[in-house]
mmCIF file of C-alpha atoms and ligand atoms in Angstrom:
data_model
loop_
_atom_site.group_PDB
_atom_site.id
_atom_site.type_symbol
_atom_site.label_atom_id
_atom_site.label_comp_id
_atom_site.label_asym_id
_atom_site.label_seq_id
_atom_site.Cartn_x
_atom_site.Cartn_y
_atom_site.Cartn_z
ATOM 1 C CA MET A 186 -25.810 -1.262 -33.793
ATOM 2 C CA ASP A 187 -25.455 2.262 -32.515
ATOM 3 C CA ARG A 188 -23.631 1.625 -29.198
ATOM 4 C CA THR A 189 -21.796 4.385 -27.333
ATOM 5 C CA ILE A 190 -19.717 4.051 -24.166
ATOM 6 C CA ARG A 191 -19.176 7.251 -22.191
ATOM 7 C CA ARG A 192 -17.554 8.206 -18.926
ATOM 8 C CA VAL A 193 -20.128 9.230 -16.301
ATOM 9 C CA THR A 194 -19.261 12.610 -14.815
ATOM 10 C CA GLY A 195 -22.633 14.350 -14.364
ATOM 11 C CA ASN A 196 -25.758 13.678 -12.331
ATOM 12 C CA ALA A 197 -28.049 12.909 -15.301
ATOM 13 C CA ASP A 198 -25.783 10.120 -16.588
ATOM 14 C CA ALA A 199 -25.292 8.939 -12.999
ATOM 15 C CA ARG A 200 -29.061 8.471 -12.706
ATOM 16 C CA ASP A 201 -29.049 6.334 -15.870
ATOM 17 C CA TRP A 202 -26.037 4.400 -14.579
ATOM 18 C CA TYR A 203 -27.908 3.781 -11.344
ATOM 19 C CA GLY A 204 -31.031 2.645 -13.241
ATOM 20 C CA VAL A 205 -29.087 -0.127 -15.022
ATOM 21 C CA ASP A 206 -27.197 -1.170 -11.900
ATOM 22 C CA ALA A 207 -30.361 -1.316 -9.757
ATOM 23 C CA ALA A 208 -32.308 -3.300 -12.383
ATOM 24 C CA ALA A 209 -29.468 -5.836 -12.680
ATOM 25 C CA ALA A 210 -29.083 -6.142 -8.896
ATOM 26 C CA ALA A 211 -32.829 -6.734 -8.468
ATOM 27 C CA THR A 212 -32.708 -9.547 -11.043
ATOM 28 C CA ASP A 213 -29.465 -11.173 -9.988
ATOM 29 C CA HIS A 214 -29.459 -11.025 -6.174
ATOM 30 C CA VAL A 215 -31.745 -11.696 -3.241
ATOM 31 C CA GLY A 216 -31.506 -9.046 -0.514
ATOM 32 C CA LEU A 217 -28.678 -7.169 -2.180
ATOM 33 C CA PRO A 218 -29.764 -3.969 -3.954
ATOM 34 C CA GLY A 219 -27.180 -1.853 -5.782
ATOM 35 C CA ASP A 220 -25.779 1.168 -3.994
ATOM 36 C CA PRO A 221 -28.222 4.102 -3.690
ATOM 37 C CA LEU A 222 -27.719 6.919 -6.217
ATOM 38 C CA GLU A 223 -26.477 9.371 -3.611
ATOM 39 C CA GLU A 224 -23.620 6.991 -2.783
ATOM 40 C CA LEU A 225 -22.443 7.081 -6.373
ATOM 41 C CA LEU A 226 -22.314 10.836 -6.779
ATOM 42 C CA PRO A 227 -19.126 11.375 -4.712
ATOM 43 C CA LEU A 228 -17.350 8.884 -7.015
ATOM 44 C CA LEU A 229 -17.977 10.981 -10.141
ATOM 45 C CA ALA A 230 -14.980 13.161 -9.240
ATOM 46 C CA GLY A 231 -12.827 10.158 -10.169
ATOM 47 C CA SER A 232 -11.177 9.112 -6.946
ATOM 48 C CA SER A 233 -11.735 7.291 -3.690
ATOM 49 C CA SER A 234 -9.538 6.714 -0.656
ATOM 50 C CA ASP A 235 -8.189 3.565 -2.357
ATOM 51 C CA GLY A 236 -7.417 5.061 -5.744
ATOM 52 C CA ARG A 237 -8.846 6.175 -9.031
ATOM 53 C CA VAL A 238 -12.496 5.343 -9.832
ATOM 54 C CA GLU A 239 -14.206 5.487 -13.214
ATOM 55 C CA LEU A 240 -17.888 4.920 -14.001
ATOM 56 C CA TRP A 241 -18.816 4.151 -17.606
ATOM 57 C CA LEU A 242 -22.232 3.862 -19.209
ATOM 58 C CA ALA A 243 -23.092 2.111 -22.491
ATOM 59 C CA ARG A 244 -26.149 3.133 -24.472
ATOM 60 C CA ALA A 245 -27.656 1.352 -27.446
ATOM 61 C CA GLY A 246 -29.843 3.559 -29.616
ATOM 62 C CA GLY A 247 -29.789 6.064 -26.742
ATOM 63 C CA THR A 248 -31.076 3.545 -24.147
ATOM 64 C CA PRO A 249 -28.804 2.829 -21.137
ATOM 65 C CA VAL A 250 -27.849 -0.862 -21.364
ATOM 66 C CA ALA A 251 -24.612 -1.584 -19.480
ATOM 67 C CA VAL A 252 -22.498 -0.104 -16.697
ATOM 68 C CA THR A 253 -19.034 -0.524 -15.233
ATOM 69 C CA LEU A 254 -17.281 0.761 -12.202
ATOM 70 C CA LEU A 255 -13.524 0.484 -12.554
ATOM 71 C CA ARG A 256 -11.311 0.815 -9.487
ATOM 72 C CA LEU A 257 -7.590 1.436 -9.918
ATOM 73 C CA PRO A 258 -5.816 1.074 -6.553
ATOM 74 C CA VAL A 259 -2.917 3.463 -5.896
ATOM 75 C CA HIS A 260 -1.537 2.456 -2.480
ATOM 76 C CA ASP A 261 -0.858 -1.171 -3.464
ATOM 77 C CA ASN A 262 -1.984 -3.606 -6.179
ATOM 78 C CA ARG A 263 -1.026 -1.078 -8.830
ATOM 79 C CA THR A 264 -1.075 -3.687 -11.582
ATOM 80 C CA VAL A 265 -4.709 -4.644 -10.912
ATOM 81 C CA ALA A 266 -8.038 -3.091 -11.891
ATOM 82 C CA ALA A 267 -11.142 -4.154 -9.948
ATOM 83 C CA LEU A 268 -14.190 -4.205 -12.163
ATOM 84 C CA SER A 269 -17.920 -4.274 -11.604
ATOM 85 C CA LEU A 270 -19.799 -4.873 -14.874
ATOM 86 C CA ARG A 271 -23.552 -5.203 -15.223
ATOM 87 C CA VAL A 272 -25.888 -5.379 -18.190
ATOM 88 C CA HIS A 273 -29.564 -4.446 -17.873
ATOM 89 C CA PRO A 274 -31.632 -7.676 -17.720
ATOM 90 C CA ASP A 275 -33.725 -6.577 -20.748
ATOM 91 C CA HIS A 276 -30.627 -6.137 -22.926
ATOM 92 C CA ARG A 277 -28.532 -9.228 -22.284
ATOM 93 C CA ARG A 278 -27.034 -11.610 -24.861
ATOM 94 C CA ARG A 279 -26.564 -8.816 -27.414
ATOM 95 C CA GLY A 280 -22.846 -8.304 -26.953
ATOM 96 C CA HIS A 281 -23.059 -5.329 -24.576
ATOM 97 C CA GLY A 282 -21.237 -7.203 -21.817
ATOM 98 C CA ARG A 283 -18.382 -8.149 -24.138
ATOM 99 C CA ALA A 284 -18.157 -4.592 -25.538
ATOM 100 C CA MET A 285 -18.097 -3.035 -22.082
ATOM 101 C CA LEU A 286 -15.479 -5.506 -20.899
ATOM 102 C CA ALA A 287 -13.246 -4.681 -23.893
ATOM 103 C CA HIS A 288 -13.595 -0.990 -23.097
ATOM 104 C CA ALA A 289 -12.770 -1.522 -19.409
ATOM 105 C CA ALA A 290 -9.762 -3.670 -20.376
ATOM 106 C CA ASP A 291 -8.437 -0.863 -22.603
ATOM 107 C CA ARG A 292 -8.835 1.653 -19.798
ATOM 108 C CA ALA A 293 -7.133 -0.669 -17.337
ATOM 109 C CA ARG A 294 -4.188 -1.173 -19.699
ATOM 110 C CA GLN A 295 -3.934 2.565 -20.309
ATOM 111 C CA HIS A 296 -3.500 2.901 -16.548
ATOM 112 C CA GLY A 297 -0.726 0.322 -16.525
ATOM 113 C CA ARG A 298 -2.791 -2.591 -15.214
ATOM 114 C CA SER A 299 -1.999 -6.120 -16.332
ATOM 115 C CA ARG A 300 -5.062 -7.908 -14.949
ATOM 116 C CA MET A 301 -8.628 -7.304 -13.893
ATOM 117 C CA VAL A 302 -10.642 -8.914 -11.132
ATOM 118 C CA ALA A 303 -14.441 -9.039 -10.990
ATOM 119 C CA GLU A 304 -17.055 -10.808 -8.892
ATOM 120 C CA VAL A 305 -19.820 -12.994 -10.269
ATOM 121 C CA SER A 306 -22.626 -14.735 -8.420
ATOM 122 C CA ALA A 307 -24.387 -18.035 -8.937
ATOM 123 C CA PRO A 308 -26.838 -20.317 -7.131
ATOM 124 C CA LEU A 309 -25.364 -22.347 -4.266
ATOM 125 C CA SER A 310 -25.199 -25.468 -6.407
ATOM 126 C CA GLY A 311 -25.036 -26.104 -10.131
ATOM 127 C CA GLY A 312 -24.313 -22.469 -11.034
ATOM 128 C CA ALA A 313 -21.904 -22.984 -13.958
ATOM 129 C CA ASP A 314 -24.483 -21.700 -16.474
ATOM 130 C CA ALA A 315 -25.534 -18.653 -14.426
ATOM 131 C CA PRO A 316 -24.903 -15.479 -16.490
ATOM 132 C CA GLY A 317 -21.854 -14.264 -14.510
ATOM 133 C CA PRO A 318 -19.760 -17.474 -14.518
ATOM 134 C CA ALA A 319 -20.818 -18.279 -18.116
ATOM 135 C CA PHE A 320 -19.800 -14.826 -19.305
ATOM 136 C CA ALA A 321 -16.536 -14.927 -17.345
ATOM 137 C CA GLY A 322 -15.674 -18.291 -18.898
ATOM 138 C CA ALA A 323 -16.550 -17.015 -22.380
ATOM 139 C CA VAL A 324 -14.201 -14.019 -22.074
ATOM 140 C CA GLY A 325 -11.247 -16.049 -20.750
ATOM 141 C CA ALA A 326 -11.399 -15.168 -17.048
ATOM 142 C CA ARG A 327 -10.582 -17.777 -14.417
ATOM 143 C CA PRO A 328 -12.285 -18.254 -11.016
ATOM 144 C CA VAL A 329 -9.651 -17.737 -8.295
ATOM 145 C CA LEU A 330 -11.628 -17.320 -5.069
ATOM 146 C CA SER A 331 -14.877 -18.992 -4.085
ATOM 147 C CA GLU A 332 -17.117 -17.522 -1.398
ATOM 148 C CA VAL A 333 -20.624 -18.067 -0.058
ATOM 149 C CA ARG A 334 -22.830 -15.114 0.828
ATOM 150 C CA ARG A 335 -24.882 -15.558 3.970
ATOM 151 C CA ILE A 336 -27.728 -13.417 5.264
ATOM 152 C CA LEU A 337 -28.724 -12.834 8.867
ATOM 153 C CA ASP A 338 -32.323 -11.875 9.614
ATOM 154 C CA VAL A 339 -31.203 -9.340 12.188
ATOM 155 C CA ALA A 340 -34.737 -8.075 12.830
ATOM 156 C CA ALA A 341 -35.715 -11.536 14.094
ATOM 157 C CA LEU A 342 -32.774 -11.870 16.501
ATOM 158 C CA ASP A 343 -33.445 -12.109 20.200
ATOM 159 C CA SER A 344 -31.263 -9.438 21.827
ATOM 160 C CA ARG A 345 -31.121 -11.406 25.099
ATOM 161 C CA GLU A 346 -29.672 -14.378 23.232
ATOM 162 C CA LEU A 347 -27.092 -12.103 21.568
ATOM 163 C CA VAL A 348 -26.135 -10.711 24.975
ATOM 164 C CA ARG A 349 -25.732 -14.281 26.291
ATOM 165 C CA ILE A 350 -23.509 -15.236 23.332
ATOM 166 C CA ARG A 351 -21.406 -12.086 23.756
ATOM 167 C CA ASP A 352 -21.027 -12.516 27.515
ATOM 168 C CA ARG A 353 -20.180 -16.232 27.350
ATOM 169 C CA ALA A 354 -17.529 -15.492 24.720
ATOM 170 C CA ALA A 355 -16.199 -12.523 26.688
ATOM 171 C CA GLU A 356 -15.629 -14.793 29.727
ATOM 172 C CA ALA A 357 -13.097 -16.746 27.672
ATOM 173 C CA ALA A 358 -11.466 -13.439 26.649
ATOM 174 C CA ALA A 359 -11.123 -11.885 30.108
ATOM 175 C CA ALA A 360 -7.738 -10.333 29.239
ATOM 176 C CA TYR A 361 -9.395 -8.168 26.547
ATOM 177 C CA ARG A 362 -11.814 -5.250 26.531
ATOM 178 C CA LEU A 363 -14.396 -4.517 23.841
ATOM 179 C CA LEU A 364 -14.502 -0.921 22.533
ATOM 180 C CA GLN A 365 -17.351 0.334 20.369
ATOM 181 C CA TRP A 366 -18.116 3.359 18.212
ATOM 182 C CA VAL A 367 -20.140 4.502 15.225
ATOM 183 C CA ASP A 368 -18.676 6.247 12.136
ATOM 184 C CA ARG A 369 -15.349 7.635 13.398
ATOM 185 C CA ALA A 370 -12.769 5.841 15.509
ATOM 186 C CA PRO A 371 -11.164 7.538 18.493
ATOM 187 C CA VAL A 372 -8.019 9.324 17.275
ATOM 188 C CA ASP A 373 -5.642 7.272 19.439
ATOM 189 C CA LEU A 374 -6.806 4.013 17.815
ATOM 190 C CA ARG A 375 -6.102 4.997 14.203
ATOM 191 C CA ASP A 376 -2.608 3.496 13.973
ATOM 192 C CA ASP A 377 -3.791 0.161 15.348
ATOM 193 C CA LEU A 378 -6.815 0.156 13.045
ATOM 194 C CA ALA A 379 -4.594 0.818 10.034
ATOM 195 C CA MET A 380 -2.369 -2.119 11.010
ATOM 196 C CA LEU A 381 -5.398 -4.393 11.509
ATOM 197 C CA THR A 382 -6.988 -3.347 8.202
ATOM 198 C CA GLY A 383 -3.789 -4.329 6.417
ATOM 199 C CA ARG A 384 -3.901 -7.691 8.176
ATOM 200 C CA VAL A 385 -7.345 -8.394 6.714
ATOM 201 C CA THR A 386 -5.627 -8.849 3.357
ATOM 202 C CA THR A 387 -2.823 -11.060 4.667
ATOM 203 C CA ASP A 388 -4.802 -13.152 7.161
ATOM 204 C CA SER A 389 -8.005 -13.870 5.196
ATOM 205 C CA PRO A 390 -8.003 -16.816 2.790
ATOM 206 C CA MET A 391 -7.277 -15.543 -0.746
ATOM 207 C CA GLN A 392 -7.035 -18.941 -2.498
ATOM 208 C CA GLU A 393 -5.555 -18.242 -5.978
ATOM 209 C CA LEU A 394 -6.408 -14.525 -6.112
ATOM 210 C CA ASP A 395 -3.298 -12.430 -6.878
ATOM 211 C CA TRP A 396 -3.790 -9.641 -4.369
ATOM 212 C CA GLU A 397 -0.796 -7.992 -2.705
ATOM 213 C CA PRO A 398 -0.914 -7.261 1.035
ATOM 214 C CA GLU A 399 -2.545 -3.828 1.289
ATOM 215 C CA VAL A 400 -0.512 -0.935 2.680
ATOM 216 C CA TRP A 401 -2.464 0.930 5.369
ATOM 217 C CA THR A 402 -1.525 4.025 7.360
ATOM 218 C CA ALA A 403 -3.540 6.051 9.864
ATOM 219 C CA GLU A 404 -4.030 8.690 7.110
ATOM 220 C CA ARG A 405 -5.481 6.119 4.740
ATOM 221 C CA TYR A 406 -7.754 4.800 7.469
ATOM 222 C CA VAL A 407 -9.081 8.301 8.170
ATOM 223 C CA ALA A 408 -9.538 8.946 4.434
ATOM 224 C CA LYS A 409 -11.614 5.771 4.279
ATOM 225 C CA GLU A 410 -13.744 6.975 7.198
ATOM 226 C CA ASP A 411 -14.202 10.377 5.521
ATOM 227 C CA GLU A 412 -15.251 8.736 2.282
ATOM 228 C CA THR A 413 -17.719 6.428 4.041
ATOM 229 C CA LEU A 414 -19.468 9.421 5.591
ATOM 230 C CA ALA A 415 -19.318 11.493 2.376
ATOM 231 C CA ARG A 416 -21.084 8.647 0.570
ATOM 232 C CA GLY A 417 -23.851 8.565 3.184
ATOM 233 C CA ARG A 418 -22.781 5.336 4.869
ATOM 234 C CA ARG A 419 -22.676 4.511 8.555
ATOM 235 C CA ARG A 420 -19.892 2.373 10.032
ATOM 236 C CA ILE A 421 -20.712 0.318 13.148
ATOM 237 C CA VAL A 422 -17.545 -0.926 14.860
ATOM 238 C CA THR A 423 -16.486 -3.149 17.749
ATOM 239 C CA ALA A 424 -12.784 -3.639 18.519
ATOM 240 C CA ALA A 425 -10.904 -5.808 20.998
ATOM 241 C CA GLN A 426 -8.159 -4.259 23.095
ATOM 242 C CA ASP A 427 -5.515 -6.263 24.931
ATOM 243 C CA GLY A 428 -5.822 -5.122 28.567
ATOM 244 C CA ARG A 429 -2.112 -5.862 29.141
ATOM 245 C CA THR A 430 -0.688 -3.697 26.338
ATOM 246 C CA GLY A 431 -3.545 -1.340 25.443
ATOM 247 C CA ARG A 432 -3.160 -2.346 21.751
ATOM 248 C CA LEU A 433 -6.033 -3.363 19.524
ATOM 249 C CA VAL A 434 -5.873 -7.009 18.497
ATOM 250 C CA GLY A 435 -9.017 -7.268 16.373
ATOM 251 C CA TYR A 436 -12.097 -5.522 15.108
ATOM 252 C CA THR A 437 -15.250 -6.020 13.115
ATOM 253 C CA ASP A 438 -17.298 -3.424 11.231
ATOM 254 C CA ILE A 439 -20.732 -3.350 9.603
ATOM 255 C CA GLY A 440 -21.673 -0.807 6.919
ATOM 256 C CA VAL A 441 -25.161 0.562 6.325
ATOM 257 C CA ASN A 442 -26.524 2.935 3.683
ATOM 258 C CA ALA A 443 -28.042 5.827 5.638
ATOM 259 C CA SER A 444 -30.766 6.203 2.991
ATOM 260 C CA ARG A 445 -31.516 2.470 2.910
ATOM 261 C CA PRO A 446 -30.834 1.181 6.405
ATOM 262 C CA GLU A 447 -32.740 -2.103 5.978
ATOM 263 C CA VAL A 448 -29.786 -3.789 4.270
ATOM 264 C CA ALA A 449 -26.462 -3.919 6.122
ATOM 265 C CA TYR A 450 -23.112 -5.338 5.040
ATOM 266 C CA GLN A 451 -20.521 -7.101 7.111
ATOM 267 C CA TRP A 452 -17.272 -5.411 6.109
ATOM 268 C CA ASP A 453 -14.053 -6.537 7.812
ATOM 269 C CA THR A 454 -13.451 -8.904 10.696
ATOM 270 C CA VAL A 455 -9.985 -9.765 11.907
ATOM 271 C CA VAL A 456 -8.348 -11.093 15.069
ATOM 272 C CA LEU A 457 -4.537 -11.181 15.053
ATOM 273 C CA ARG A 458 -3.216 -14.727 14.842
ATOM 274 C CA GLU A 459 -1.389 -14.496 18.161
ATOM 275 C CA HIS A 460 -4.675 -13.585 19.921
ATOM 276 C CA ARG A 461 -6.903 -16.258 18.436
ATOM 277 C CA GLY A 462 -8.496 -19.050 20.445
ATOM 278 C CA HIS A 463 -10.108 -16.788 23.085
ATOM 279 C CA ARG A 464 -13.530 -16.547 21.423
ATOM 280 C CA LEU A 465 -12.803 -12.944 20.477
ATOM 281 C CA GLY A 466 -14.344 -13.408 17.018
ATOM 282 C CA THR A 467 -17.682 -14.440 18.555
ATOM 283 C CA ALA A 468 -17.575 -11.704 21.200
ATOM 284 C CA LEU A 469 -16.800 -9.018 18.571
ATOM 285 C CA LYS A 470 -19.540 -10.083 16.192
ATOM 286 C CA ALA A 471 -22.284 -10.536 18.797
ATOM 287 C CA ALA A 472 -21.408 -7.183 20.391
ATOM 288 C CA ASN A 473 -21.397 -5.441 17.003
ATOM 289 C CA LEU A 474 -24.816 -6.830 16.068
ATOM 290 C CA LEU A 475 -26.151 -5.410 19.339
ATOM 291 C CA LEU A 476 -24.585 -2.045 18.478
ATOM 292 C CA LEU A 477 -26.167 -2.202 15.012
ATOM 293 C CA ARG A 478 -29.611 -2.804 16.503
ATOM 294 C CA GLN A 479 -29.122 0.058 18.927
ATOM 295 C CA HIS A 480 -27.996 2.635 16.326
ATOM 296 C CA VAL A 481 -29.787 1.397 13.209
ATOM 297 C CA PRO A 482 -33.038 -0.140 14.448
ATOM 298 C CA ALA A 483 -34.356 -0.289 10.857
ATOM 299 C CA ALA A 484 -31.616 -2.773 9.845
ATOM 300 C CA ALA A 485 -33.351 -5.987 8.771
ATOM 301 C CA LEU A 486 -30.653 -8.003 6.978
ATOM 302 C CA VAL A 487 -26.890 -8.320 7.258
ATOM 303 C CA ASN A 488 -24.995 -9.725 4.251
ATOM 304 C CA THR A 489 -21.640 -11.430 4.732
ATOM 305 C CA TRP A 490 -19.229 -13.184 2.354
ATOM 306 C CA ASN A 491 -16.833 -15.939 3.459
ATOM 307 C CA ALA A 492 -14.282 -17.910 1.506
ATOM 308 C CA ASP A 493 -15.111 -21.619 1.571
ATOM 309 C CA ASP A 494 -11.917 -22.365 3.522
ATOM 310 C CA ASN A 495 -12.560 -19.722 6.215
ATOM 311 C CA THR A 496 -14.001 -22.395 8.488
ATOM 312 C CA HIS A 497 -13.713 -20.542 11.831
ATOM 313 C CA MET A 498 -15.462 -17.431 10.549
ATOM 314 C CA ILE A 499 -18.189 -19.527 8.951
ATOM 315 C CA ALA A 500 -18.767 -21.457 12.197
ATOM 316 C CA ILE A 501 -19.135 -18.173 14.128
ATOM 317 C CA ASN A 502 -21.542 -16.765 11.536
ATOM 318 C CA GLU A 503 -23.674 -19.891 11.418
ATOM 319 C CA ALA A 504 -23.876 -19.958 15.234
ATOM 320 C CA LEU A 505 -25.171 -16.370 15.115
ATOM 321 C CA GLY A 506 -27.863 -17.405 12.621
ATOM 322 C CA PHE A 507 -26.383 -16.459 9.214
ATOM 323 C CA ARG A 508 -27.727 -18.741 6.452
ATOM 324 C CA PRO A 509 -26.259 -19.357 2.945
ATOM 325 C CA VAL A 510 -27.935 -17.602 -0.006
ATOM 326 C CA ASP A 511 -25.661 -17.817 -3.037
ATOM 327 C CA ARG A 512 -22.110 -18.419 -4.246
ATOM 328 C CA TRP A 513 -19.675 -15.679 -5.325
ATOM 329 C CA LEU A 514 -16.602 -16.217 -7.439
ATOM 330 C CA GLU A 515 -13.780 -13.769 -7.897
ATOM 331 C CA GLU A 516 -12.787 -13.979 -11.555
ATOM 332 C CA GLN A 517 -9.328 -12.951 -12.726
ATOM 333 C CA LEU A 518 -8.597 -11.880 -16.284
ATOM 334 C CA GLU A 519 -5.042 -11.399 -17.546
ATOM 335 C CA LEU A 520 -4.764 -8.468 -19.967
ATOM 336 C CA PRO A 521 -2.629 -8.647 -23.109
ATOM 337 C CA ALA A 522 0.695 -6.813 -23.013
ATOM 338 C CA GLY A 523 1.605 -4.379 -25.753
ATOM 339 C CA PRO A 524 1.352 -0.731 -26.738
ATOM 340 C CA VAL A 525 -1.697 1.181 -25.663
ATOM 341 C CA ALA A 526 -2.804 4.817 -26.058
ATOM 342 C CA ALA A 527 -2.423 7.178 -23.094
ATOM 343 C CA PRO A 528 -5.583 7.601 -21.037
ATOM 344 C CA ALA A 529 -7.909 10.467 -21.931
ATOM 345 C CA GLY A 530 -10.170 11.906 -19.263
HETATM 346 N N1 ACO B 159 -25.638 -18.129 -20.291
HETATM 347 C C1 ACO B 159 -24.635 -18.666 -21.009
HETATM 348 N N2 ACO B 159 -23.635 -17.920 -21.575
HETATM 349 C C2 ACO B 159 -23.679 -16.589 -21.384
HETATM 350 C C3 ACO B 159 -24.711 -15.964 -20.652
HETATM 351 C C4 ACO B 159 -25.732 -16.795 -20.095
HETATM 352 N N3 ACO B 159 -26.763 -16.270 -19.400
HETATM 353 N N4 ACO B 159 -24.483 -14.645 -20.637
HETATM 354 C C5 ACO B 159 -23.350 -14.426 -21.333
HETATM 355 N N5 ACO B 159 -22.855 -15.604 -21.800
HETATM 356 C C6 ACO B 159 -21.615 -15.813 -22.551
HETATM 357 C C7 ACO B 159 -21.940 -16.260 -23.981
HETATM 358 O O1 ACO B 159 -20.842 -17.024 -24.452
HETATM 359 C C8 ACO B 159 -22.009 -14.933 -24.705
HETATM 360 O O2 ACO B 159 -21.798 -15.040 -26.082
HETATM 361 P P1 ACO B 159 -23.051 -15.444 -27.039
HETATM 362 O O3 ACO B 159 -24.236 -14.645 -26.637
HETATM 363 O O4 ACO B 159 -22.527 -15.103 -28.411
HETATM 364 O O5 ACO B 159 -23.280 -16.897 -26.831
HETATM 365 C C9 ACO B 159 -20.857 -14.180 -24.075
HETATM 366 O O6 ACO B 159 -20.928 -14.546 -22.678
HETATM 367 C C10 ACO B 159 -20.949 -12.685 -24.215
HETATM 368 O O7 ACO B 159 -22.249 -12.271 -23.863
HETATM 369 P P2 ACO B 159 -22.750 -10.765 -23.939
HETATM 370 O O8 ACO B 159 -23.990 -10.673 -24.737
HETATM 371 O O9 ACO B 159 -21.642 -9.855 -24.305
HETATM 372 O O10 ACO B 159 -23.081 -10.520 -22.368
HETATM 373 P P3 ACO B 159 -24.329 -9.741 -21.780
HETATM 374 O O11 ACO B 159 -24.454 -8.414 -22.421
HETATM 375 O O12 ACO B 159 -25.522 -10.619 -21.754
HETATM 376 O O13 ACO B 159 -23.811 -9.536 -20.251
HETATM 377 C C11 ACO B 159 -23.304 -10.251 -18.009
HETATM 378 C C12 ACO B 159 -23.358 -10.655 -19.498
HETATM 379 C C13 ACO B 159 -22.413 -9.022 -17.828
HETATM 380 C C14 ACO B 159 -22.690 -11.422 -17.228
HETATM 381 C C15 ACO B 159 -24.760 -9.963 -17.507
HETATM 382 O O14 ACO B 159 -25.499 -11.162 -17.499
HETATM 383 C C16 ACO B 159 -24.818 -9.374 -16.110
HETATM 384 O O15 ACO B 159 -24.849 -8.160 -15.953
HETATM 385 N N6 ACO B 159 -24.768 -10.254 -15.058
HETATM 386 C C17 ACO B 159 -24.713 -9.789 -13.681
HETATM 387 C C18 ACO B 159 -23.322 -9.162 -13.301
HETATM 388 C C19 ACO B 159 -22.132 -10.030 -13.711
HETATM 389 O O16 ACO B 159 -22.095 -11.224 -13.465
HETATM 390 N N7 ACO B 159 -21.092 -9.402 -14.334
HETATM 391 C C20 ACO B 159 -19.969 -10.107 -14.903
HETATM 392 C C21 ACO B 159 -18.715 -9.804 -14.176
HETATM 393 S S1 ACO B 159 -17.411 -10.892 -14.724
HETATM 394 C C22 ACO B 159 -16.344 -9.950 -15.629
HETATM 395 O O17 ACO B 159 -16.598 -8.797 -15.815
HETATM 396 C C23 ACO B 159 -15.048 -10.609 -16.153
#
């Protein structure tokens, strides 16, 4: 078969890449469309605030059939490549997935990576034969982290009830203040936010996923904010400040595509271990949902992912009305050692 795999660097190929990604997302996920095209375009330059980014498109007989987005972190986790791989629903079971994976593995090895990680989804129960887990098993990957995605029907929430939840929780956290903003954090909070973002990777359950603690500085945090805005995303944030020291002890943020505000994504939530037990998690999340409704009234759904063993976070989410939709597995694939050609492009 006449299959080609090419790096996506121009807008025309990006549109085809988007077409495959969107068709796969619509088939595979409820309430979770792929990223809008305009969010992809800034990635074509090949980098993000976290590292190098490559988009690849496979065509068969000229028709776009499979896509990958390969992320190569530079600040930490420099032996890992994070992969998103999707095959158009009309072109599955013809070897395109396997061919694209082999290509991505070569690229990852050329960049000095010794393993890849990728997410697959499945129904809540009995999902072993869903395409993602079946494919992952067939190519020798191993599931290392199990999460459930939950959706909140934010449009149906009663704001007065959210205010009650926030205020009741805040009573138990009287030593703390909630701070809120949209898009860019106040300059004097950047160092604390960098520290807290790093803690997300040490304090969240990782199960068997080999992921080093991430290294965050104020500069990296600002670069992430810049990138979020450049990609047309809004960031809705609530943070908790210790009234005794003035330091931030936790935060939560929700991301929204500006061009598709109906679907929102819960990004990070963290409360430092030494400040847990004061209902800060509940106060942060309820307050941030209120901020979302205020600034993005079109938001209808919020998606969130929690590891099965993250029992406190799950209890908070369920109390707010989040309901399970599907299961997500992080799959880890070790790459063979050995000589490999230097990367081109
Ligand atoms: N049921 C059972 N086994 C499957 C299925 C399925 N639906 N799909 C793939 N496989 C297994 C089979 O062993 C298959 O070999 P065979 O057809 O000779 O029996 C093998 O995987 C290779 O299949 P391909 O034809 O190369 O895969 P395809 O082009 O259909 O793409 C993919 C598979 C990528 C999982 C596609 O269904 C998809 O885009 N799913 C949504 C996104 C996703 O889950 N991506 C995988 C990320 S995991 C990773 O990259 C390591």
